[in-house]
Coordinates of C-alpha atoms and ligand atoms in Angstrom, one line a residue:
S1 CA -2.7 -242.7 92.4
R2 CA 0.5 -244.5 93.5
R3 CA 0.9 -246.0 96.9
Y4 CA 4.2 -244.9 98.6
P5 CA 6.1 -246.5 101.4
R6 CA 5.8 -244.9 104.8
Y7 CA 8.8 -243.6 106.8
T8 CA 9.3 -242.2 110.2
R9 CA 11.2 -238.9 110.7
E10 CA 14.0 -240.9 112.2
E11 CA 14.4 -243.0 109.1
V12 CA 14.4 -239.9 106.9
G13 CA 17.1 -238.5 109.3
R14 CA 19.5 -241.2 108.3
H15 CA 19.8 -239.8 104.8
R16 CA 21.9 -236.7 105.1
S17 CA 24.7 -237.1 102.6
P18 CA 25.2 -238.2 99.0
Q19 CA 26.7 -241.5 100.3
D20 CA 23.6 -242.3 102.4
R21 CA 21.3 -240.6 99.8
V22 CA 19.9 -237.1 100.6
W23 CA 16.3 -237.2 101.8
V24 CA 14.1 -234.3 102.8
T25 CA 10.4 -233.9 103.7
H26 CA 7.9 -231.3 102.7
G27 CA 4.5 -231.6 104.3
T28 CA 4.0 -235.3 104.8
D29 CA 5.9 -236.3 101.6
V30 CA 9.4 -237.7 101.5
F31 CA 11.9 -237.0 98.7
D32 CA 15.2 -238.4 97.6
V33 CA 16.9 -235.4 96.1
T34 CA 20.4 -236.9 95.9
D35 CA 20.5 -236.4 92.1
F36 CA 19.5 -232.7 92.5
V37 CA 22.1 -231.7 95.1
E38 CA 24.7 -230.6 92.6
L39 CA 22.1 -228.9 90.3
H40 CA 20.6 -226.8 93.1
P41 CA 20.6 -223.1 91.9
G42 CA 21.3 -222.0 95.5
G43 CA 24.3 -224.3 95.8
A44 CA 24.8 -227.9 97.1
E45 CA 26.1 -226.8 100.5
K46 CA 22.9 -224.9 101.3
L47 CA 20.6 -227.7 100.2
L48 CA 22.5 -230.1 102.4
L49 CA 21.7 -228.1 105.5
A50 CA 18.2 -229.5 105.2
A51 CA 19.3 -233.0 104.5
G52 CA 17.5 -235.6 106.6
G53 CA 14.7 -233.2 107.7
A54 CA 12.0 -230.8 106.8
L55 CA 12.4 -228.2 104.0
E56 CA 9.9 -225.7 105.4
P57 CA 12.0 -224.0 108.0
F58 CA 14.7 -223.3 105.3
W59 CA 12.3 -222.3 102.6
A60 CA 10.6 -219.9 105.0
L61 CA 13.8 -218.0 105.0
Y62 CA 14.4 -218.3 101.2
A63 CA 11.2 -217.2 99.6
V64 CA 12.4 -218.0 96.0
H65 CA 11.0 -221.5 96.8
N66 CA 7.5 -220.2 97.0
Q67 CA 6.8 -220.7 93.3
P68 CA 4.9 -223.5 91.7
H69 CA 7.8 -224.6 89.5
V70 CA 9.9 -225.4 92.6
L71 CA 7.2 -227.7 94.0
E72 CA 6.8 -229.3 90.6
L73 CA 10.5 -230.0 90.4
L74 CA 10.4 -231.5 94.0
R75 CA 7.6 -233.8 93.1
E76 CA 9.8 -235.7 90.6
F77 CA 11.9 -236.9 93.6
K78 CA 9.1 -238.2 95.8
V79 CA 9.9 -241.6 97.2
G80 CA 7.6 -242.0 100.2
E81 CA 5.3 -240.5 102.8
L82 CA 5.7 -239.9 106.6
S83 CA 4.0 -242.4 108.8
P84 CA 0.8 -240.8 110.2
D85 CA 1.5 -241.9 113.8
E86 CA 5.1 -240.9 114.2
A87 CA 6.7 -238.6 116.8
P88 CA 4.6 -239.4 119.9
P89 CA 5.1 -237.0 122.8
D90 CA 8.0 -237.8 125.1
P91 CA 6.7 -238.6 128.7
A92 CA 10.1 -238.0 130.2
A93 CA 10.0 -234.4 129.1
A94 CA 8.0 -233.2 132.1
Q95 CA 11.0 -233.8 134.6
D96 CA 13.4 -232.0 132.4
P97 CA 14.3 -228.4 133.4
F98 CA 14.9 -227.7 129.7
A99 CA 11.5 -229.1 128.6
G100 CA 10.1 -225.6 128.4
D101 CA 12.8 -224.4 125.9
P102 CA 11.4 -223.1 122.7
P103 CA 11.5 -225.0 119.3
R104 CA 14.6 -224.2 117.3
H105 CA 15.5 -223.9 113.6
P106 CA 17.1 -227.2 112.3
G107 CA 19.7 -225.2 110.4
L108 CA 21.5 -224.1 113.6
R109 CA 24.8 -225.9 114.3
V110 CA 24.3 -227.2 117.8
S111 CA 27.2 -227.4 120.2
S112 CA 25.1 -228.2 123.3
R113 CA 21.4 -229.0 123.7
K114 CA 21.0 -228.4 127.4
P115 CA 21.6 -225.6 127.9
F116 CA 21.0 -224.7 124.3
N117 CA 24.0 -223.4 122.4
A118 CA 24.1 -223.2 118.7
E119 CA 25.6 -221.1 115.9
T120 CA 24.7 -219.9 112.4
P121 CA 26.2 -222.3 109.9
A122 CA 29.2 -220.7 108.1
E123 CA 27.5 -221.2 104.8
L124 CA 24.6 -218.9 105.7
L125 CA 26.5 -216.4 108.0
A126 CA 27.5 -213.8 105.4
E127 CA 24.5 -214.3 103.1
R128 CA 22.7 -211.4 104.7
F129 CA 23.7 -208.2 106.5
L130 CA 21.0 -208.8 109.1
T131 CA 21.1 -212.3 110.5
P132 CA 17.6 -213.9 110.5
N133 CA 16.3 -214.3 114.0
E134 CA 15.8 -218.1 113.5
L135 CA 19.5 -218.5 112.6
F136 CA 21.0 -216.1 115.0
F137 CA 23.5 -217.8 117.3
T138 CA 22.1 -218.7 120.8
R139 CA 24.3 -218.7 123.9
N140 CA 22.3 -219.9 126.9
H141 CA 23.9 -220.8 130.3
L142 CA 20.6 -222.1 131.8
P143 CA 17.1 -223.1 130.8
V144 CA 15.1 -220.5 128.9
P145 CA 12.7 -218.9 131.5
A146 CA 9.0 -218.9 130.7
V147 CA 8.0 -215.2 131.1
D148 CA 4.3 -214.1 130.9
P149 CA 4.5 -210.7 129.1
G150 CA 1.3 -209.6 130.9
S151 CA 2.7 -209.9 134.4
Y152 CA 6.3 -209.1 133.5
R153 CA 7.8 -206.3 135.5
L154 CA 11.3 -204.8 135.1
R155 CA 12.7 -203.8 138.5
V156 CA 14.9 -200.7 138.3
E157 CA 16.5 -199.7 141.6
G158 CA 16.9 -196.0 141.7
P159 CA 18.9 -193.7 144.0
G160 CA 17.9 -193.5 147.7
G161 CA 16.1 -196.9 147.8
R162 CA 13.4 -195.9 145.3
V163 CA 12.3 -198.7 143.1
L164 CA 10.8 -198.4 139.7
S165 CA 8.7 -201.3 138.5
L166 CA 8.0 -201.2 134.7
S167 CA 5.5 -203.3 132.8
L168 CA 6.3 -204.2 129.2
S169 CA 3.7 -201.7 128.0
E170 CA 5.1 -199.0 130.2
L171 CA 8.6 -199.6 128.9
R172 CA 7.2 -199.4 125.4
S173 CA 5.1 -196.3 125.9
R174 CA 7.0 -194.2 128.5
F175 CA 10.3 -194.1 126.6
P176 CA 11.0 -193.3 123.0
K177 CA 11.8 -196.3 120.9
H178 CA 15.4 -196.3 119.7
E179 CA 16.7 -198.6 117.0
V180 CA 20.3 -199.7 116.7
T181 CA 21.9 -202.1 114.2
A182 CA 24.5 -204.0 116.2
T183 CA 26.6 -207.1 116.0
L184 CA 26.7 -209.4 119.0
Q185 CA 29.7 -211.7 119.4
C186 CA 30.3 -214.3 122.0
A187 CA 33.7 -214.2 123.6
G188 CA 34.2 -217.8 122.6
N189 CA 33.6 -217.2 118.9
R190 CA 36.2 -219.3 116.8
R191 CA 37.4 -221.2 119.9
S192 CA 37.6 -224.4 117.8
E193 CA 40.3 -222.7 115.8
M194 CA 42.2 -221.8 118.9
S195 CA 41.9 -225.4 120.1
R196 CA 43.7 -226.5 117.0
V197 CA 46.7 -224.5 118.2
R198 CA 46.3 -225.6 121.9
P199 CA 43.3 -227.2 123.5
V200 CA 41.1 -224.7 125.4
K201 CA 38.1 -225.4 127.6
G202 CA 34.7 -224.3 126.5
L203 CA 32.1 -224.7 123.7
P204 CA 33.8 -225.5 120.4
W205 CA 32.4 -222.6 118.5
D206 CA 33.3 -222.3 114.8
I207 CA 33.0 -218.8 113.2
G208 CA 29.3 -218.4 113.7
A209 CA 29.0 -217.3 117.3
I210 CA 28.4 -213.8 116.0
G211 CA 25.4 -212.1 114.3
T212 CA 23.9 -208.8 113.4
A213 CA 20.4 -207.6 114.1
R214 CA 18.4 -204.4 114.2
W215 CA 17.5 -204.0 117.8
G216 CA 14.6 -201.8 119.0
G217 CA 13.8 -200.7 122.5
A218 CA 14.2 -198.1 125.2
R219 CA 17.5 -196.5 125.8
L220 CA 19.0 -197.7 129.1
R221 CA 20.0 -194.1 129.6
D222 CA 16.4 -192.8 129.4
V223 CA 15.3 -195.4 132.0
L224 CA 18.1 -194.6 134.4
L225 CA 17.5 -190.8 134.1
H226 CA 13.8 -191.5 134.7
A227 CA 14.6 -193.5 137.8
G228 CA 16.4 -190.5 139.2
F229 CA 20.1 -191.0 138.2
G230 CA 22.2 -188.2 136.8
E231 CA 24.4 -187.9 133.7
E232 CA 27.4 -187.8 136.0
R233 CA 28.2 -189.8 139.1
A234 CA 31.4 -189.2 141.1
G235 CA 33.5 -192.2 141.7
E236 CA 33.4 -195.7 140.2
W237 CA 29.9 -197.1 139.5
H238 CA 28.5 -200.0 137.6
V239 CA 25.1 -200.8 136.2
C240 CA 24.3 -204.4 137.1
F241 CA 21.8 -206.6 135.3
E242 CA 20.1 -209.8 136.4
G243 CA 18.3 -212.3 134.1
L244 CA 15.2 -214.2 135.0
D245 CA 17.1 -217.5 134.2
A246 CA 18.5 -219.0 137.4
D247 CA 20.7 -222.0 138.3
P248 CA 19.3 -224.8 140.5
G249 CA 20.5 -222.8 143.5
G250 CA 18.5 -219.8 142.5
A251 CA 21.4 -217.7 141.3
P252 CA 20.4 -215.7 138.2
Y253 CA 22.6 -215.0 135.2
G254 CA 24.1 -211.5 135.7
A255 CA 26.6 -209.1 134.3
S256 CA 27.5 -205.4 134.6
I257 CA 28.8 -202.5 132.5
P258 CA 30.5 -199.2 133.6
Y259 CA 28.0 -196.5 134.6
G260 CA 29.5 -194.1 132.0
R261 CA 28.7 -196.4 129.1
A262 CA 25.2 -197.0 130.4
V263 CA 24.2 -193.3 130.5
S264 CA 26.2 -192.2 127.4
P265 CA 23.9 -191.2 124.6
G266 CA 26.6 -192.2 122.1
A267 CA 27.0 -195.7 123.5
D268 CA 23.4 -196.7 122.4
V269 CA 22.8 -199.2 125.2
L270 CA 19.3 -200.6 124.8
L271 CA 16.7 -202.4 126.8
A272 CA 15.5 -204.1 123.7
Y273 CA 12.1 -205.7 123.1
E274 CA 12.5 -206.0 119.3
M275 CA 14.9 -207.9 117.1
N276 CA 14.8 -207.3 113.3
G277 CA 11.3 -205.8 113.6
E278 CA 9.8 -208.7 115.5
E279 CA 9.2 -209.2 119.2
L280 CA 12.3 -210.6 120.8
P281 CA 12.4 -214.4 120.3
R282 CA 12.4 -216.5 123.5
D283 CA 16.0 -217.7 123.0
H284 CA 17.2 -214.1 122.6
G285 CA 15.7 -212.8 125.8
F286 CA 11.9 -212.4 125.5
P287 CA 10.4 -210.0 126.6
V288 CA 13.3 -207.6 127.3
R289 CA 17.1 -207.9 127.0
V290 CA 20.0 -205.6 127.3
V291 CA 22.0 -204.9 124.1
V292 CA 25.4 -203.3 124.8
P293 CA 26.8 -202.5 121.3
G294 CA 30.5 -203.1 120.8
V295 CA 30.9 -205.1 124.0
V296 CA 31.3 -208.8 124.5
G297 CA 27.9 -210.6 124.2
A298 CA 28.0 -211.8 127.8
R299 CA 27.0 -208.3 129.1
S300 CA 23.9 -208.2 126.9
V301 CA 21.7 -209.8 129.6
K302 CA 18.6 -211.6 128.3
W303 CA 15.3 -212.0 130.1
L304 CA 16.1 -208.9 132.0
G305 CA 14.5 -208.8 135.5
R306 CA 16.5 -206.3 137.5
V307 CA 18.7 -203.3 137.0
A308 CA 20.7 -201.8 139.8
V309 CA 23.6 -199.3 140.2
S310 CA 26.4 -200.4 142.4
A311 CA 29.9 -199.4 143.5
A312 CA 31.1 -202.9 142.6
E313 CA 30.7 -204.9 139.4
S314 CA 28.0 -207.6 139.2
P315 CA 28.8 -210.3 141.8
S316 CA 27.7 -212.9 139.2
H317 CA 29.9 -215.8 138.4
W318 CA 29.9 -214.7 134.8
Q319 CA 31.2 -211.3 135.7
Q320 CA 33.7 -212.4 138.3
N321 CA 35.0 -215.9 137.3
D322 CA 34.5 -216.2 133.6
Y323 CA 34.9 -213.9 130.5
K324 CA 38.3 -212.6 131.4
G325 CA 41.6 -212.8 129.4
F326 CA 44.9 -214.3 130.7
S327 CA 48.4 -214.9 129.5
P328 CA 49.0 -218.2 127.6
C329 CA 51.2 -219.3 130.6
V330 CA 48.2 -219.4 132.9
D331 CA 46.1 -222.6 133.1
W332 CA 43.1 -223.8 134.9
D333 CA 45.1 -224.7 138.0
S334 CA 47.0 -221.4 138.3
V335 CA 44.3 -219.0 137.2
D336 CA 43.4 -216.2 139.6
Y337 CA 40.3 -214.6 138.2
S338 CA 40.5 -211.6 140.5
A339 CA 43.8 -210.6 138.8
A340 CA 42.2 -209.7 135.5
P341 CA 39.5 -207.2 134.5
A342 CA 36.1 -208.4 133.1
I343 CA 36.1 -208.2 129.3
Q344 CA 34.0 -205.3 128.0
E345 CA 34.9 -204.0 124.5
L346 CA 36.1 -206.7 122.0
P347 CA 39.0 -206.3 119.6
V348 CA 38.9 -206.3 115.8
Q349 CA 37.7 -209.6 114.2
S350 CA 37.4 -211.0 110.6
A351 CA 36.6 -214.4 109.3
I352 CA 36.2 -216.2 106.0
T353 CA 32.8 -217.7 105.4
H354 CA 33.4 -218.9 101.9
P355 CA 35.1 -221.2 100.8
R356 CA 35.1 -223.5 103.8
P357 CA 38.5 -225.0 104.9
G358 CA 39.5 -228.0 102.8
A359 CA 36.9 -227.2 100.1
A360 CA 37.6 -227.9 96.4
V361 CA 37.1 -224.8 94.4
P362 CA 36.5 -224.6 90.7
P363 CA 39.5 -223.4 88.6
G364 CA 39.2 -219.9 87.1
E365 CA 37.8 -217.2 89.4
L366 CA 37.7 -217.8 93.1
T367 CA 35.3 -215.8 95.3
V368 CA 36.3 -215.3 98.9
K369 CA 33.6 -214.0 101.3
G370 CA 33.5 -213.0 104.9
Y371 CA 32.6 -210.7 107.7
A372 CA 34.6 -208.0 109.6
W373 CA 33.8 -206.2 112.8
S374 CA 35.4 -204.4 115.7
G375 CA 34.2 -203.9 119.3
G376 CA 34.0 -200.4 120.8
G377 CA 32.3 -198.8 117.9
R378 CA 35.5 -198.6 116.0
D379 CA 35.0 -198.7 112.2
V380 CA 36.7 -201.4 110.2
V381 CA 38.4 -199.4 107.4
R382 CA 39.8 -202.2 105.3
V383 CA 40.0 -206.0 104.9
D384 CA 43.1 -207.5 103.3
V385 CA 43.0 -211.0 101.8
S386 CA 45.9 -213.2 101.0
L387 CA 45.8 -216.4 98.9
D388 CA 49.3 -217.4 99.7
G389 CA 49.3 -217.7 103.5
G390 CA 50.1 -214.0 104.1
R391 CA 53.0 -213.4 101.7
S392 CA 51.1 -211.1 99.4
W393 CA 47.8 -209.3 99.9
R394 CA 44.9 -207.8 98.0
V395 CA 42.2 -205.5 99.3
A396 CA 38.6 -206.9 99.5
R397 CA 35.6 -204.9 98.5
W398 CA 32.6 -204.1 100.7
V399 CA 29.5 -206.0 99.8
E400 CA 27.3 -204.6 102.6
G401 CA 27.6 -202.3 105.5
E402 CA 26.0 -199.3 107.0
R403 CA 27.4 -195.8 107.2
A404 CA 28.0 -195.3 110.9
A405 CA 28.5 -192.2 113.0
L406 CA 32.1 -191.8 114.2
G407 CA 32.8 -194.1 117.1
R408 CA 29.4 -195.8 116.7
A409 CA 30.2 -198.5 114.1
W410 CA 28.3 -201.2 115.9
A411 CA 27.6 -203.5 113.0
W412 CA 29.8 -205.8 111.0
K413 CA 30.6 -205.3 107.3
L414 CA 30.4 -208.1 104.7
W415 CA 33.3 -208.3 102.2
E416 CA 34.3 -210.2 99.1
L417 CA 37.3 -210.7 97.0
R418 CA 37.5 -212.3 93.5
A419 CA 40.8 -213.5 92.3
P420 CA 42.0 -215.8 89.5
V421 CA 43.2 -219.3 90.5
A422 CA 44.9 -221.8 88.2
A423 CA 43.7 -225.4 88.2
G424 CA 45.5 -227.8 90.5
T425 CA 46.8 -225.2 92.9
E426 CA 46.4 -225.2 96.6
V427 CA 45.6 -221.8 98.2
E428 CA 46.0 -220.8 101.8
I429 CA 43.5 -218.0 102.3
V430 CA 44.0 -215.6 105.1
C431 CA 42.1 -212.4 105.9
K432 CA 42.9 -209.4 108.1
A433 CA 40.7 -206.6 109.1
V434 CA 42.1 -203.2 110.0
Ligands
HEM501 C1 17.2 -221.4 94.7 C2 15.1 -225.7 94.7 C3 16.8 -226.5 99.2 C4 18.6 -222.0 99.3 C5 16.5 -222.5 94.3 C6 15.8 -222.6 93.0 C7 15.2 -223.9 93.0 C8 15.5 -224.5 94.3 C9 14.4 -224.5 91.9 C10 15.7 -221.6 91.9 C11 14.4 -220.8 92.1 C12 14.2 -219.8 91.1 O1 15.1 -218.9 91.0 O2 13.2 -219.8 90.4 C13 15.4 -226.3 95.9 C14 15.1 -227.7 96.3 C15 15.6 -227.9 97.5 C16 16.2 -226.7 98.0 C17 14.3 -228.7 95.4 C18 15.5 -229.1 98.4 C19 15.3 -230.3 97.9 C20 17.3 -225.3 99.7 C21 17.8 -225.0 101.0 C22 18.3 -223.8 101.0 C23 18.1 -223.2 99.7 C24 17.7 -226.0 102.2 C25 18.9 -222.9 102.1 C26 19.4 -223.4 103.2 C27 18.4 -221.5 98.0 C28 18.8 -220.1 97.6 C29 18.4 -220.0 96.3 C30 17.8 -221.2 95.9 C31 19.6 -219.2 98.5 C32 18.7 -218.7 95.5 C33 19.9 -218.9 94.7 C34 20.2 -217.6 93.9 O3 19.2 -216.9 93.5 O4 21.3 -217.4 93.6 N1 16.3 -223.6 95.0 N2 16.1 -225.7 97.0 N3 17.5 -224.2 98.9 N4 17.7 -222.0 97.0 FE1 16.9 -223.9 97.0
MTE502 N1 21.7 -213.5 129.5 C1 21.1 -214.4 130.3 N2 20.1 -214.0 131.1 N3 21.5 -215.7 130.3 C2 22.6 -216.1 129.5 O1 22.9 -217.3 129.5 N4 24.3 -215.4 127.8 C3 25.1 -214.3 127.4 C4 24.3 -213.1 126.9 N5 23.2 -212.9 127.8 C5 23.2 -215.1 128.6 C6 22.7 -213.8 128.6 C7 26.1 -214.6 126.4 S1 27.6 -215.3 126.9 C8 26.0 -214.2 125.1 S2 27.3 -214.4 124.0 C9 24.8 -213.5 124.6 O2 23.8 -213.4 125.7 C10 24.2 -214.3 123.5 O3 23.0 -213.7 123.0 P1 22.1 -214.5 122.0 O4 21.8 -215.9 122.6 O5 20.9 -213.7 121.8 O6 22.9 -214.6 120.7
MO503 MO1 29.0 -215.5 125.2

């Protein structure tokens, strides 16, 4: 058998584009697949997501690769092997508050490591109606707390000072499991596009700070009624949530929603312990998170520790001094956070996932793909697409979506449009959801 040169993962990581050659690993083997990129049946852009690293995390999501002929084909490109002694443990890690964060999928587009913030790459976003857990965008403000599921207790503060303390198994067994397919979107989704118009502060999200999952858990309504609250409550009340993640001063992440939404059977608010049929991943709130369908992601508190009903909104920084909307004439020096309400329901949204901006498209038939969603459970009835910057429009067709009950359209819809394009033309593609 042949002797191959040895490489470290770092050396492999320097080969991420056709110019620098495209290397990938599988097991302990290193492959130069540059010449295969354009031939890849799944498309060059998808293969390139794995460039410079391991194939396994991607292939785990695309089972078509679990066939002998795929490995055979890969073998033709072998150029080396991984050094047996590479990647020693990092001794500095012990001091780091983020050292306990979970491992993440290398396909995520990272905008900040500590705290971890990352989005689904646009190329994979509309591939599936349900976003795979590993590729679902993550928006963390703080380190991921380590929660022992055995000793976990959810504290629910009932009326008259009564406190309910629920273990994970009590939450699972005492309340019927309810499942909801809902899209979560971060308020900052597509901020990088806004910044091209005028710079704005915050993480530079592209179009992937959004995702859809089938969430399973107890209805918040059932837990609140069990704790002694009623269907109606005179006056203004809010249900406040606290996460188990806390800043160095001990202040937890927190948010609140109006009481009426929390107890409404039609609002489908969950205390979720499942995501797409699996236990909630650590980045998404293990063991229990709130899911508030149709409402800005910030209110869906992860690593839920405490639920309380209060006459005031959550005192948390993220309820009071963030996640609010202002006029374009307001800036960071003049902003008065108390002057605006906290964002709850989000407006209608749609984005193009394919082709990517600036891409060269083959002449002939162009396929445009994307997602559309609205907050508040309002159904998207139509997506219009223009190839001439908005002068003329065509109607896209639905690729995937679920039939939703009236006012409970919590999930996005995926759409597509095919249109002829002549060679050598430049198209400005615009979409609009209604
Ligand atoms: C399909 C090879 C990387 C996504 C395929 C097929 C082959 C292949 C041979 C056709 C399988 C069949 O239908 O029998 C490779 C090789 C890769 C690679 C050698 C790396 C060197 C990736 C990556 C992704 C990906 C990183 C995703 C991020 C897909 C998809 C298909 C596919 C979605 C299905 C295409 C379709 O059915 O339309 N790949 N692949 N591949 N691959 Fe890959
Ligand atoms: N809950 C806690 N405890 N801590 C957080 O940092 N981030 C919020 C929300 N819940 C956050 C949280 C924000 S701003 C969003 S957009 C969603 O979680 C993101 O959920 P995801 O990371 O599961 O996609
Ligand atoms: Mo967010």
